[in-house]
XYZ file of C-alpha atoms in Angstrom:
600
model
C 94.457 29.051 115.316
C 93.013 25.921 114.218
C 93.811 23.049 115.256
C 96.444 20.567 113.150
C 95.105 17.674 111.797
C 95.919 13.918 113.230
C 99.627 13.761 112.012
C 101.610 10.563 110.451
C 104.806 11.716 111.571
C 106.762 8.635 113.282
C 109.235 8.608 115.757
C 111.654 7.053 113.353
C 110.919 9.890 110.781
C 111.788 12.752 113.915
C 114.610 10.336 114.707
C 116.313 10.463 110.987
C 114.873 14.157 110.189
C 118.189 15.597 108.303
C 117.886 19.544 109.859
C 121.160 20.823 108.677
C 118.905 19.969 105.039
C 116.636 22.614 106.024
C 119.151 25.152 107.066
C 120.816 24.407 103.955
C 117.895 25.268 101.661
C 117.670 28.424 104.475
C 121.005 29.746 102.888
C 119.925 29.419 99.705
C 117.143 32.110 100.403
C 119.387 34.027 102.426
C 122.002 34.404 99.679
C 118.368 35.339 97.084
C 117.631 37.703 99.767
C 121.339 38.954 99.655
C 121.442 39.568 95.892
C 118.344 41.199 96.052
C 119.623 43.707 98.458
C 123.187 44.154 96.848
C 121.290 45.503 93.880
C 118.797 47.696 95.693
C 121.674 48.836 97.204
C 123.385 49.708 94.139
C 120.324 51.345 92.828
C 120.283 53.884 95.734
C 123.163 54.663 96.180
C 125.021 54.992 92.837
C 122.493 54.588 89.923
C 119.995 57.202 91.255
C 122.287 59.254 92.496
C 124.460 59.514 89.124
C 120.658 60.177 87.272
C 120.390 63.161 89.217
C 123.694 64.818 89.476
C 124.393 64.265 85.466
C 120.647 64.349 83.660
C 117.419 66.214 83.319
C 114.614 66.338 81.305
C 111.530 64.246 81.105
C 113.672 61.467 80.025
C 115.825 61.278 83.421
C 112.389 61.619 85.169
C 111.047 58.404 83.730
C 114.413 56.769 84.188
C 114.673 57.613 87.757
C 111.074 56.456 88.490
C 111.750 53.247 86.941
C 114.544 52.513 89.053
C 112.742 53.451 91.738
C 110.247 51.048 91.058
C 113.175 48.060 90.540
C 114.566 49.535 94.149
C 111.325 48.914 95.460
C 111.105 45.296 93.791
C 114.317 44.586 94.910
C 112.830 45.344 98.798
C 110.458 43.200 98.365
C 112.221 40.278 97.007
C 114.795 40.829 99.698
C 112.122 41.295 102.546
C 109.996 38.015 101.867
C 113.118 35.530 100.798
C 114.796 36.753 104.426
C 111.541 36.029 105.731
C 111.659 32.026 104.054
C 115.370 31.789 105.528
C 114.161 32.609 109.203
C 110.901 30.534 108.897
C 113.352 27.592 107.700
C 115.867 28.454 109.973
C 113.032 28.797 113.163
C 112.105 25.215 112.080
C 114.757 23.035 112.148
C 115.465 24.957 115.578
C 112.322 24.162 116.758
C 112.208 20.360 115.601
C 116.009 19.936 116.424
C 114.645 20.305 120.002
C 112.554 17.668 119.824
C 114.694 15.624 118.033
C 117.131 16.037 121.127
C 114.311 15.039 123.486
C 113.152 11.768 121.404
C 116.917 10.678 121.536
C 117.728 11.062 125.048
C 114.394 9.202 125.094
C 115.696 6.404 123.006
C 119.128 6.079 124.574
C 117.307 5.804 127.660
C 115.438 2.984 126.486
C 118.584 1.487 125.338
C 120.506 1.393 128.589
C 118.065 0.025 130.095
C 117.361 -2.456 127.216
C 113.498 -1.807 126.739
C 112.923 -2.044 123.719
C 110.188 1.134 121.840
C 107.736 -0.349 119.476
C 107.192 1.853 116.056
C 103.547 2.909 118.078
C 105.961 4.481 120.769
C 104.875 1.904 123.273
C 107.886 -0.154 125.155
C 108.278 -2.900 126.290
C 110.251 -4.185 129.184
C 111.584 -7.111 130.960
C 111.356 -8.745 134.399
C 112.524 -7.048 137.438
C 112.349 -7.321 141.019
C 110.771 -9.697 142.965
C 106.998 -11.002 144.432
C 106.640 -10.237 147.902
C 105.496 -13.873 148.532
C 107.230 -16.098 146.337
C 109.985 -13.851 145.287
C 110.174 -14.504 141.695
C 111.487 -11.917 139.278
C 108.082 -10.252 138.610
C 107.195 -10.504 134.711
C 107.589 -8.244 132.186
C 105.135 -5.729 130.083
C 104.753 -3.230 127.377
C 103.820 0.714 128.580
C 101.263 2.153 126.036
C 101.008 5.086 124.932
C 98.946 7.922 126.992
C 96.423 10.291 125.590
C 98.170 12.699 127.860
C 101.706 12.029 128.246
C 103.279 12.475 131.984
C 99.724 11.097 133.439
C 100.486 7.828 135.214
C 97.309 5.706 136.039
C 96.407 5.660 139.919
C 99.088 4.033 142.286
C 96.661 1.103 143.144
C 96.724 -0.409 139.544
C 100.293 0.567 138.505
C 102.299 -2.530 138.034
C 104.719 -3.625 140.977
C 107.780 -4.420 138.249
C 109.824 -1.210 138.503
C 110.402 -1.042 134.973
C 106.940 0.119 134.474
C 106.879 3.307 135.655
C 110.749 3.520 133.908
C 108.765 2.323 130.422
C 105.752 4.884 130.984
C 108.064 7.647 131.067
C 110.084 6.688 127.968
C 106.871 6.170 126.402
C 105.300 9.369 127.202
C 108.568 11.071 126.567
C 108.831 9.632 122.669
C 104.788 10.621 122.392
C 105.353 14.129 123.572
C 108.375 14.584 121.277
C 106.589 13.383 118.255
C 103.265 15.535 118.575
C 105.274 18.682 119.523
C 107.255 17.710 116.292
C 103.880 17.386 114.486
C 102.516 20.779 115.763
C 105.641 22.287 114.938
C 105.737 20.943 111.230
C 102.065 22.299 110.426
C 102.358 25.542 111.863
C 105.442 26.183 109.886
C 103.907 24.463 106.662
C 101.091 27.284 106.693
C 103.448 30.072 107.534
C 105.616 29.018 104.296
C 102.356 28.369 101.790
C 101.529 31.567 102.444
C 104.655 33.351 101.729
C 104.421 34.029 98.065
C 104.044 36.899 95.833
C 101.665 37.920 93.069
C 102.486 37.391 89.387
C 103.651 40.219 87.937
C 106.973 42.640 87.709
C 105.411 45.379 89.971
C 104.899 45.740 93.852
C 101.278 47.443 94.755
C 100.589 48.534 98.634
C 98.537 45.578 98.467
C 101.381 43.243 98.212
C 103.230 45.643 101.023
C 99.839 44.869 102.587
C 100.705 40.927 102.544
C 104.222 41.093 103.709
C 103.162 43.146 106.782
C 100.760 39.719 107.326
C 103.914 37.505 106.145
C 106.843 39.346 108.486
C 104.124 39.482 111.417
C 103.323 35.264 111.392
C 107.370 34.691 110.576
C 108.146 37.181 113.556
C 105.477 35.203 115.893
C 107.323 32.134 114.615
C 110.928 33.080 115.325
C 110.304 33.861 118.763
C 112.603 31.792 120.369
C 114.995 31.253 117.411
C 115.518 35.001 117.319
C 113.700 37.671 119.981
C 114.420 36.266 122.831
C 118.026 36.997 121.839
C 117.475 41.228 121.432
C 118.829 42.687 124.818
C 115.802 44.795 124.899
C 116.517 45.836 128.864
C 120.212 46.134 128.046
C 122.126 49.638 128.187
C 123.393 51.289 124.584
C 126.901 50.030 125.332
C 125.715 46.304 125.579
C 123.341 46.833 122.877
C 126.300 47.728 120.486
C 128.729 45.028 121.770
C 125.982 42.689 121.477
C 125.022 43.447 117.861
C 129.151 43.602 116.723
C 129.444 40.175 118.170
C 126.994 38.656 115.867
C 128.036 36.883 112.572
C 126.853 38.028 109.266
C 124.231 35.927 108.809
C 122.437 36.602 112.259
C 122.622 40.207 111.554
C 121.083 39.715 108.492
C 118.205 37.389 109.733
C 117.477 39.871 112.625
C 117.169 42.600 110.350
C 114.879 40.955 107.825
C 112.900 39.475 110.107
C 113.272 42.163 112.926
C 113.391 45.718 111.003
C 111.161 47.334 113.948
C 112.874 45.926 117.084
C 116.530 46.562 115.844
C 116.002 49.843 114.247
C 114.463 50.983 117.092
C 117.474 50.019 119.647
C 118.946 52.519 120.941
C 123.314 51.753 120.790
C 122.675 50.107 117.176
C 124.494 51.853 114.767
C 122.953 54.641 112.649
C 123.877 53.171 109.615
C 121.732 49.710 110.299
C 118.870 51.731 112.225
C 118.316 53.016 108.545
C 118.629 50.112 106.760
C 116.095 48.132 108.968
C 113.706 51.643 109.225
C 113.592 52.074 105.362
C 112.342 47.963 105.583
C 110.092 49.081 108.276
C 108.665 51.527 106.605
C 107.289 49.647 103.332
C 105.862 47.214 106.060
C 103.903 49.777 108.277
C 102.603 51.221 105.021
C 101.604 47.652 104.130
C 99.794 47.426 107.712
C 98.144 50.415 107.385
C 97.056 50.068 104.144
C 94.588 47.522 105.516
C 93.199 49.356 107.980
C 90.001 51.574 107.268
C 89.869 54.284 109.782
C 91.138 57.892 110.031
C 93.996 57.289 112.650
C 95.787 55.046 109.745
C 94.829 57.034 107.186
C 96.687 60.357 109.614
C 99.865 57.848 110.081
C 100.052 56.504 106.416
C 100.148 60.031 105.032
C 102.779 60.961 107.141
C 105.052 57.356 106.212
C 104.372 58.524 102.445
C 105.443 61.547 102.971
C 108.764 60.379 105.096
C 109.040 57.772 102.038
C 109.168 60.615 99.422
C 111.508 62.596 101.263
C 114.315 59.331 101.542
C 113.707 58.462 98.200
C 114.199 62.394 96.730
C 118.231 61.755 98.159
C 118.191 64.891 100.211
C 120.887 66.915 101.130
C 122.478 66.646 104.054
C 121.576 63.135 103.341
C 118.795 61.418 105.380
C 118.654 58.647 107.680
C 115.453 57.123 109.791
C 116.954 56.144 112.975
C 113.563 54.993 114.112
C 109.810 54.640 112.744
C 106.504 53.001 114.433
C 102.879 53.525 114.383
C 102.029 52.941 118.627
C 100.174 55.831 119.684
C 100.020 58.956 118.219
C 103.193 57.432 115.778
C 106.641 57.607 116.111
C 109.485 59.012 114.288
C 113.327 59.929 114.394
C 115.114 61.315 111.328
C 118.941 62.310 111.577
C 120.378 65.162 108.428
C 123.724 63.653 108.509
C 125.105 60.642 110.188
C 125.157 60.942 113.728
C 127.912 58.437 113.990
C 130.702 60.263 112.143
C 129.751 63.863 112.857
C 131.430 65.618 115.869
C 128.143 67.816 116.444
C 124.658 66.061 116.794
C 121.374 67.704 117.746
C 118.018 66.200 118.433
C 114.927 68.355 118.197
C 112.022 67.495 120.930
C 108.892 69.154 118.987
C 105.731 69.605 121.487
C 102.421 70.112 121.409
C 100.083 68.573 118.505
C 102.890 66.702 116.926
C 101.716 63.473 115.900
C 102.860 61.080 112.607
C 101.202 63.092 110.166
C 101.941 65.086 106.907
C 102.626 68.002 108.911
C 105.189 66.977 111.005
C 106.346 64.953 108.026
C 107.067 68.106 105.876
C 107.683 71.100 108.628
C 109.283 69.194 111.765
C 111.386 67.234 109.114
C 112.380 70.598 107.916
C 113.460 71.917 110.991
C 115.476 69.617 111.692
C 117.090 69.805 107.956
C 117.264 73.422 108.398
C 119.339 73.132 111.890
C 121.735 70.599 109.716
C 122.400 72.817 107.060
C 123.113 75.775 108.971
C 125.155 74.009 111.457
C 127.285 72.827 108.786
C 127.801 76.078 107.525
C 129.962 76.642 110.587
C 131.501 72.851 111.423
C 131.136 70.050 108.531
C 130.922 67.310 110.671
C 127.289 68.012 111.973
C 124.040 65.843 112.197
C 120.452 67.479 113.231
C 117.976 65.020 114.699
C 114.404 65.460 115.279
C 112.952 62.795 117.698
C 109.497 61.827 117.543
C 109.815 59.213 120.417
C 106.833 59.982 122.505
C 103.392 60.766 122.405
C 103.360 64.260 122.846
C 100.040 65.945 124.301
C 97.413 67.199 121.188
C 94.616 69.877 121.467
C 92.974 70.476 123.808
C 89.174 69.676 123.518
C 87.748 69.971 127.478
C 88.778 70.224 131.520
C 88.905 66.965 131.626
C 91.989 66.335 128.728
C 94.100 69.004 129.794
C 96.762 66.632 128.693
C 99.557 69.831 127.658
C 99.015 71.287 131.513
C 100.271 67.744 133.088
C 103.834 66.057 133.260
C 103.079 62.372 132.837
C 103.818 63.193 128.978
C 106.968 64.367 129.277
C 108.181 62.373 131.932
C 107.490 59.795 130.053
C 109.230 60.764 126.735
C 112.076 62.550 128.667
C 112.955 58.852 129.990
C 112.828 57.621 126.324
C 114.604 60.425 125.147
C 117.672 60.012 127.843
C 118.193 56.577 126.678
C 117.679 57.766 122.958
C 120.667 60.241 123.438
C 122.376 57.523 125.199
C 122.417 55.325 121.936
C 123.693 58.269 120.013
C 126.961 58.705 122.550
C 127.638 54.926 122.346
C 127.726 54.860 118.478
C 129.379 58.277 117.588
C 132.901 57.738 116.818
C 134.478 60.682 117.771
C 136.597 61.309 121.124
C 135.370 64.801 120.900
C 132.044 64.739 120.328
C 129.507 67.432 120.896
C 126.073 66.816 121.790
C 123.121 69.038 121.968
C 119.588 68.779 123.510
C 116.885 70.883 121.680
C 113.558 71.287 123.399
C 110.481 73.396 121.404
C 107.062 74.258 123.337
C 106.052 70.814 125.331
C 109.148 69.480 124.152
C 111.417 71.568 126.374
C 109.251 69.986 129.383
C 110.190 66.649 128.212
C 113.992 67.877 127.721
C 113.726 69.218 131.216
C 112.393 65.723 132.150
C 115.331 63.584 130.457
C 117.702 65.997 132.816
C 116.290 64.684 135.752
C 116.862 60.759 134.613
C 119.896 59.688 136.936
C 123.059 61.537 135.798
C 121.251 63.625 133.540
C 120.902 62.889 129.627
C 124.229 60.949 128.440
C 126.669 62.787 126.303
C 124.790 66.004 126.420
C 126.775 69.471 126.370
C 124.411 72.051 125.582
C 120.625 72.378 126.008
C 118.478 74.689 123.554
C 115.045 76.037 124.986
C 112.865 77.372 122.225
C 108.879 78.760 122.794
C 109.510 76.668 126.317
C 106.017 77.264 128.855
C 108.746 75.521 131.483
C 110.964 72.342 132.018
C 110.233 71.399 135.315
C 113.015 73.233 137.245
C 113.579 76.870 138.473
C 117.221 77.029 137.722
C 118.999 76.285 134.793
C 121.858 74.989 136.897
C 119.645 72.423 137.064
C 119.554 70.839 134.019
C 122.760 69.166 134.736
C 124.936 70.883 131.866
C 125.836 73.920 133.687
C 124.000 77.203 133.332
C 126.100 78.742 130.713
C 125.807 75.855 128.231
C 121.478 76.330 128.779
C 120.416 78.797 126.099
C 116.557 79.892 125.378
C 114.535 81.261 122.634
C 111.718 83.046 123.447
C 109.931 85.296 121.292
C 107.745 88.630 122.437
C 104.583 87.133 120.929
C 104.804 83.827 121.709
C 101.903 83.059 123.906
C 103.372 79.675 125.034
C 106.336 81.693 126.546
C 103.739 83.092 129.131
C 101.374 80.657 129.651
C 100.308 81.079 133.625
C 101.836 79.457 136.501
C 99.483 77.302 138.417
C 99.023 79.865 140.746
C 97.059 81.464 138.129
C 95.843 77.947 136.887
C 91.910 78.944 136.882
C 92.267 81.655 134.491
C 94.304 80.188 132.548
C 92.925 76.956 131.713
C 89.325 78.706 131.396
C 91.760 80.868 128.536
C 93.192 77.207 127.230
C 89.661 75.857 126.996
C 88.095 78.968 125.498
C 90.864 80.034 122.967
C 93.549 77.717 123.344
C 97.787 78.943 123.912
C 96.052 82.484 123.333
C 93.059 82.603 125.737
C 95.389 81.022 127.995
C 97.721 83.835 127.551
C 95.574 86.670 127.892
C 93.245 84.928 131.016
C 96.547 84.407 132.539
C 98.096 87.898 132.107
C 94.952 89.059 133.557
C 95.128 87.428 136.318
C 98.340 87.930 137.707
C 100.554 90.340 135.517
C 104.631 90.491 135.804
C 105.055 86.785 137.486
C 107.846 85.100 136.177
C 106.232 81.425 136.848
C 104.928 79.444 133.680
C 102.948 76.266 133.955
C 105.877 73.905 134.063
C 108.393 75.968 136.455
C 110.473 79.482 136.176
C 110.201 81.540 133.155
C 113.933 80.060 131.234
C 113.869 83.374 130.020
C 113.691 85.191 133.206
C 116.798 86.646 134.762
C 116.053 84.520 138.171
C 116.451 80.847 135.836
C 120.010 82.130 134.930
C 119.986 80.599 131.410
C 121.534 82.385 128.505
C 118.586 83.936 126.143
C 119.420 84.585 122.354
C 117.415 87.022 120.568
C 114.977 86.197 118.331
C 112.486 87.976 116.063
C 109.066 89.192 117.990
C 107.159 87.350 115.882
C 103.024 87.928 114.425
C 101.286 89.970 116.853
C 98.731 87.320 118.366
C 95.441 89.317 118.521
C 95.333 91.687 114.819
C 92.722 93.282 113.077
C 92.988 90.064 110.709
C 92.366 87.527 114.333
C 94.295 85.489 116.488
C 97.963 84.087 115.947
C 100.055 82.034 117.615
C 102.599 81.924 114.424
C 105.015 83.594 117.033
C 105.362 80.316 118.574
C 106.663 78.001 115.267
C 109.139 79.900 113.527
C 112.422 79.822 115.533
C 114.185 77.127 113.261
C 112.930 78.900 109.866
C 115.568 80.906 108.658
C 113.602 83.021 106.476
C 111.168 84.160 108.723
C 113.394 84.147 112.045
C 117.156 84.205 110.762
C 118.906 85.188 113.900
C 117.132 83.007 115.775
C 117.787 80.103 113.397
C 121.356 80.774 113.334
C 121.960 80.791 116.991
C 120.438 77.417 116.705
C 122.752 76.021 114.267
C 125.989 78.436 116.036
C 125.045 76.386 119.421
C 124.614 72.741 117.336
C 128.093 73.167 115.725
C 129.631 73.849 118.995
C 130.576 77.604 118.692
C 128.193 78.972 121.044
C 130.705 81.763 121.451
C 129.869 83.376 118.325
C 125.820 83.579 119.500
C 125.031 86.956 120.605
C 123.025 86.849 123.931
C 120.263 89.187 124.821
C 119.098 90.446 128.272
C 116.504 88.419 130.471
C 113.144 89.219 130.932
């Protein structure tokens, strides 16, 4: 940053500086920033929604994509004048701290009648008394230090012991006023720069700027408002904390911090969305910016996410979390999680990543689970939880990443908490949580289990195309074997990837020809074993879990090649209904209509 510029900012001027003006003109942009999202608000939720249950045509087209585009106005408006209420907000914070300091300064000076020059030097009287005549030893004036708090060396500091008294008031009223000074241009930049393009639309450019605007106003704000986010606090705290804030510092948090509160976990569902959607248009912005082909993998799968929320889905939608660290994150919830009796959250596995394809066919799974769930019990919600980095294709021996734990481990500690959040907010005495695990992401469900006292709130655990979790029993997974059920089809090569006693073979097979090579290297090499890669078989008669049928699925070596299609179809209802059903039986809590199958 460069430097500021020599300042003319006076002591008297920091003394007199009127900072309840500044939070005044604050609440003026706060109550702009309000407006704007009252009628954004409006726009979503009735005008849009009326244009598409009453009208059609071409007409009701255009009309919907023009309120669309006032929506996303609207967002913007509301975005960068909640931005100018924090900045003004973070400033007469910050200088109301210096303020503090220059007047303890000056009351000092006071009491002990020195008197401060309008230069910040002081000047005080006699004191004390020669050592050889013992007169009262005179008087002086302590200047003002290039570096405040440096006192010149003890052989030429005066013997009066108001000098040293002076020196420190002086240096004290110096400090105050250059930290004031500092303060004052840093924030003057931040503010000239937040303003908008002429014009009545809002191009990804402009989303581009507000990324840059929310990123210097959130470096700003850092002690006015992060340090106060109970980051390291538990889901409980999180949510007491957050309902014992007053309007307005919910509101600054959220316009200033969409991506730290809507990813807390014990924040309720409804406000995760609200500051996701805001997230969103900014990580589009950010990425927009960016020339290279990991953004360009993320931004198509945002777009895609923003489609979907803006389309007004049924169940409705709601983006309980959103980020672009690592491969990209992303949680979606069909239904609100808070109000419905029955919530499940999806783990998907290998290769997912923020991209259009987990965008459009994880996002469905999860929809697909909600809707069929509610076909049983109304009050349901189906999550999918993109929390973690999950491991992506293999390319060599040495990134093996989908034969190692640290993944899941990892993501099974951020999932725990994650389904922690979810049992603090729901609102129902009753509630009924389930844990859904698919490929890699069973591993990382098997992983949350192991977190101390298992994953909060959970009652039943789904296992679907699992190559393990990490235990041998189902007993283990903390939920009692009879609430464990698995999914695994004939053809599914991921279902029998080797143990590690066969661990040569099979990751030559991985290497070679991926889940497939894997699968047949392995079978080679040590046929009838009921050991996978990450533990016991879940579908073997020794794990003890209860195993739902499920269709066979695509052969995976044909006369048309190699498929592994058996692996990705156990939430489609059309091409696996049975198997999607007992899904959405066990999500709405009547696993004792799912029809249960022998073990392997």
């Amino acid at each position: 940053m460069t430097p500021p510029p020599s300042s003319t900012l006076t002591w008297a001027q920091l003394r007199d500086l009127r900072c309840a003006e500044l939070e005044g003109a604050a609440d003026g942009w706060g109550k702009a920033s309000n407006r704007a999202d009252a009628g954004r608000d409006r726009i979503e939720k009735q005008l849009l929604n009326g244009l598409r249950e009453t009208q059609r045509g071409a007409a009701a087209d255009a009309a919907v994509g023009r309120l669309r585009q006032l929506g996303q106005n609207l967002q913007y408006v509301y975005t960068e004048c909640g931005l100018v209420r924090t900045a003004l907000n973070s400033l007469a914070h910050e200088m109301r701290a210096q303020q503090r300091a220059l007047r303890d300064a000056l009351d000092d000076a006071e009491a002990l009648r020195f008197t401060v020059h309008a230069d910040g030097s002081v000047t005080y009287p006699e004191a004390g008394e020669g050592l050889i005549d013992g007169k009262p030893l005179p008087g002086g004036t302590a200047s003002v230090t290039a570096a405040p708090g440096l006192l010149p060396p003890s052989g030429l500091v005066a013997p009066n012991p108001n000098a040293a008294k002076a020196q420190d008031i002086a240096d004290r009223v110096t400090k105050a006023v250059r930290t004031a000074a500092e303060i004052d241009w840093r924030f003057a930049g931040i503010l000239r720069d937040l303003k908008a393009e002429e014009g009545l639309k809002v191009p990804d450019r402009t989303w581009t700027d507000a990324a840059g605007d929310a990123a210097a106003v959130r470096d700003a704000a850092r002690g006015y408002l992060k340090s106060g986010i109970p980051v390291d606090a538990s889901p409980a705290a999180r949510k007491a904390w957050w309902a014992g804030l007053t309007d307005e510092q919910r509101e600054e948090y959220l316009a200033v911090y969409p991506d730290q509160i809507g990813n807390l976990d014990g924040i309720p569902a409804l406000i995760r969305d609200t500051a996701n959607r805001d997230n969103l248009q900014l990580l589009i912005g950010k990425l927009e910016g960016q020339d290279d082909a990991d953004a360009e993998t993320k931004l198509a799968g945002l777009r895609e996410i923003d489609r979907q929320l803006s389309e007004g889905r049924q169940p409705p939608m709601y983006l309980l979390g959103i980020g672009d660290e690592g491969n990209g994150r992303a949680i979606v919830s069909y239904g609100n999680p808070d109000t419905a009796r029955n919530v499940s959250a999806y783990v998907p596995g290998l290769n997912t990543s923020l991209d259009e394809d987990f965008a459009r066919n994880d996002l469905k799974r999860a929809r697909d689970t909600a809707k069929g769930a509610n076909k049983y019990d109304h009050s349901s919600a189906a999550i999918v939880w993109l929390g973690y980095d999950a491991p992506q294709s293999v390319d060599g021996l040495d990134s093996l990443d989908v034969m190692g734990d640290e993944r899941a481990v990892t993501g099974g500690g951020a999932f725990s908490r994650f389904m922690g959040g979810i049992s603090a907010t729901n609102e129902n005495e009753d509630q009924h949580l389930t844990a859904i695990g698919h490929s890699y992401g069973s591993r990382t469900v098997g992983a949350a289990t192991q977190e101390g006292g298992g994953i909060p709130g959970v009652d039943d655990i789904i296992l679907v195309g699992s190559p393990g979790v990490g235990v041998d029993r189902a007993e283990d997974l903390g939920v009692g074997e009879e609430h464990v059920f698995v999914g695994a089809a004939e053809n599914d090569v991921v279902t029998k990837l080797p143990s590690k006693g066969q661990s040569v073979a099979g990751a030559i097979g991985l290497v070679a020809a991926g889940p497939a090579g894997a699968y047949l290297m392995g079978d080679i090499a040590d046929q009838g074993d009921d050991d996978l890669w990450f533990g016991r078989d879940p579908a073997s008669e020794a794990f003890g879990a209860r195993r739902f049928p499920v269709d066979e699925g695509p052969r995976v070596f044909s006369g048309s090649g190699v498929s592994i299609d058996a692996h990705s179809q156990y939430f489609d209802p059309q091409r696996d209904a049975i198997s999607a059903d007992s899904i959405a039986l066990i999500s709405a809590g009547r696993a004792d209509k799912v029809k249960i199958e022998e073990s392997r």
